CSV table of C-alpha atoms in Angstrom, one decimal:
chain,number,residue,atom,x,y,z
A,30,UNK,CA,15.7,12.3,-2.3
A,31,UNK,CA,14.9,10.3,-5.0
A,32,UNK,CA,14.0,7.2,-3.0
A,33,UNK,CA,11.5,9.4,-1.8
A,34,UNK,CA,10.3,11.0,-5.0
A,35,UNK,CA,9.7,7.3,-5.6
A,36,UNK,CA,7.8,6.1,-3.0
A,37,UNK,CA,5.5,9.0,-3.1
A,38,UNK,CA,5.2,8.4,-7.0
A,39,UNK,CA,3.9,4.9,-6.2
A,40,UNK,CA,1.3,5.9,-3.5
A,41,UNK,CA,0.0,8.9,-5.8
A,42,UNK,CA,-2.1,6.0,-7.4
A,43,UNK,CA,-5.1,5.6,-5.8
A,44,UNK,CA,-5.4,1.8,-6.5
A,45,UNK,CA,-1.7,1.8,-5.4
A,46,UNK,CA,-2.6,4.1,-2.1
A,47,UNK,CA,-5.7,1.1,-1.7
A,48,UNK,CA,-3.3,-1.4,-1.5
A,49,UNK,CA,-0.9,0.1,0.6
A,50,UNK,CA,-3.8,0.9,2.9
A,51,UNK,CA,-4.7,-2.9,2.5
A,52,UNK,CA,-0.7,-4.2,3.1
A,53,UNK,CA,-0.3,-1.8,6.2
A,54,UNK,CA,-3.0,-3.8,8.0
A,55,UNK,CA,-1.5,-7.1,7.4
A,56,UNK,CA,-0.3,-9.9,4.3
A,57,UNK,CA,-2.9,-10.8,1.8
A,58,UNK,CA,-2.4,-12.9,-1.3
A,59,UNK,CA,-3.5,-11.2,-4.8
A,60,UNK,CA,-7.1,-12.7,-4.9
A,61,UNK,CA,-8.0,-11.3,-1.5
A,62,UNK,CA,-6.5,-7.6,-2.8
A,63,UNK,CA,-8.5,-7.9,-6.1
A,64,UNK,CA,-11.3,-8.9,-3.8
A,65,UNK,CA,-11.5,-6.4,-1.5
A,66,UNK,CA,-10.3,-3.4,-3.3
A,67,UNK,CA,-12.9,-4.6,-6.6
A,68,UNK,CA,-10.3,-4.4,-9.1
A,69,UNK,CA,-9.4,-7.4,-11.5
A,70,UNK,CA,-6.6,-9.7,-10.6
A,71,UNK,CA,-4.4,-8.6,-13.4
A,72,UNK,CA,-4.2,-5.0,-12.4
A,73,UNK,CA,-3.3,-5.7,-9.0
A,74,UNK,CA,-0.4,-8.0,-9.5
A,75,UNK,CA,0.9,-5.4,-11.4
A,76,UNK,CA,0.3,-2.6,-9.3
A,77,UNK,CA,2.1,-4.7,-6.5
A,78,UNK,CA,5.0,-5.7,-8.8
A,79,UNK,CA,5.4,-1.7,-9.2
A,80,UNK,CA,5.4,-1.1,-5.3
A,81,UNK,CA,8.1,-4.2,-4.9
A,82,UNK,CA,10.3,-2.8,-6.9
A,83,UNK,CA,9.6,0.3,-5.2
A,84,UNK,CA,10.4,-1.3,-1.7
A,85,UNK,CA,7.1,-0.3,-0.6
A,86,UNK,CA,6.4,-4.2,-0.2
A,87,UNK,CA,7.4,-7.3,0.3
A,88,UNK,CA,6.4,-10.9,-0.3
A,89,UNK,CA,6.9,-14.5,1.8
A,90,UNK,CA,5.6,-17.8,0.1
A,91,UNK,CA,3.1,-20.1,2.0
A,92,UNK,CA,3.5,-23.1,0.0
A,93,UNK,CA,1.8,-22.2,-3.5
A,94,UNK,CA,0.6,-18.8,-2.4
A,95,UNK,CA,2.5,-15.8,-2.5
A,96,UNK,CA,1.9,-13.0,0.6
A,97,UNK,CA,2.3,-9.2,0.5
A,98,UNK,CA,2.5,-6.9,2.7
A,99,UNK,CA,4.3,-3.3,4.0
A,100,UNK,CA,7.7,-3.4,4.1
A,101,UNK,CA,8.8,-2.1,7.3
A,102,UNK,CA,7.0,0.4,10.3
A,103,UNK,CA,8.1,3.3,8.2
A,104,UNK,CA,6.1,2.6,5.1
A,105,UNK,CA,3.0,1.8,7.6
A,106,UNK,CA,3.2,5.0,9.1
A,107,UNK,CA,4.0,6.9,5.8
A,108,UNK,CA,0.3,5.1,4.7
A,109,UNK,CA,-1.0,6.1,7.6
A,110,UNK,CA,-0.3,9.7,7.9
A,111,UNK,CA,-1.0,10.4,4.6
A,112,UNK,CA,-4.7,8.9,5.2
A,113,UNK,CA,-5.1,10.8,8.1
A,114,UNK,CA,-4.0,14.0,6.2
A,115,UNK,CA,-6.3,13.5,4.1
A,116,UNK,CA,-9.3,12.9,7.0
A,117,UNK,CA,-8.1,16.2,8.0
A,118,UNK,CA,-8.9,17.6,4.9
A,119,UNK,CA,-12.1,16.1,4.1
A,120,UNK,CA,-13.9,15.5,7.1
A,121,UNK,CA,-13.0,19.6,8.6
A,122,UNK,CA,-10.9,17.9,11.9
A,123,UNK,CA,-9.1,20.6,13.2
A,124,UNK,CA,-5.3,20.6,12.3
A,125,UNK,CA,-2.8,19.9,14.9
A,126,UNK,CA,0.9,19.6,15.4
């Protein structure tokens, strides 16, 4: 349970959720985040070191560069569902099970 109460903890940040969102899709280094999410480098490298320690994320080094992304197919599909509850909600898709 508290693994859980975690992870959701992390992802109720919306520039944490933006990054997740990001990391689900794929490895970026910490320029590209900051980059596409408009947010300064800083912030991001610690909003990633937060979801690392998490387990949220992980990392593999290409020569100078560090890479991020999901951890595993569960975490993706956490991301996903949560952004697709969320469609649900806003755009008035009818729920279904």
């Amino acid at each position: 349970m508290e693994a859980a109460v975690e992870a959701f903890r992390m992802l109720s940040d919306a520039t944490r959720l933006r990054l997740m969102w990001l990391l689900s899709t794929g490895e970026f280094d910490v320029g590209s985040l900051a980059t596409a999410i408009e947010t300064a480098r800083p912030s991001v490298s610690q909003h990633l070191a937060k979801l690392r320690l998490a387990g949220l994320v992980q990392t593999r080094r290409e020569g100078r560069r560090v890479l991020y992304r999901a951890r595993d197919a569960h975490v993706r599909a956490l991301i996903n569902e949560a952004l697709f509850h969320a469609d649900h909600e806003v755009s008035g898709i009818p729920r279904h099970d």
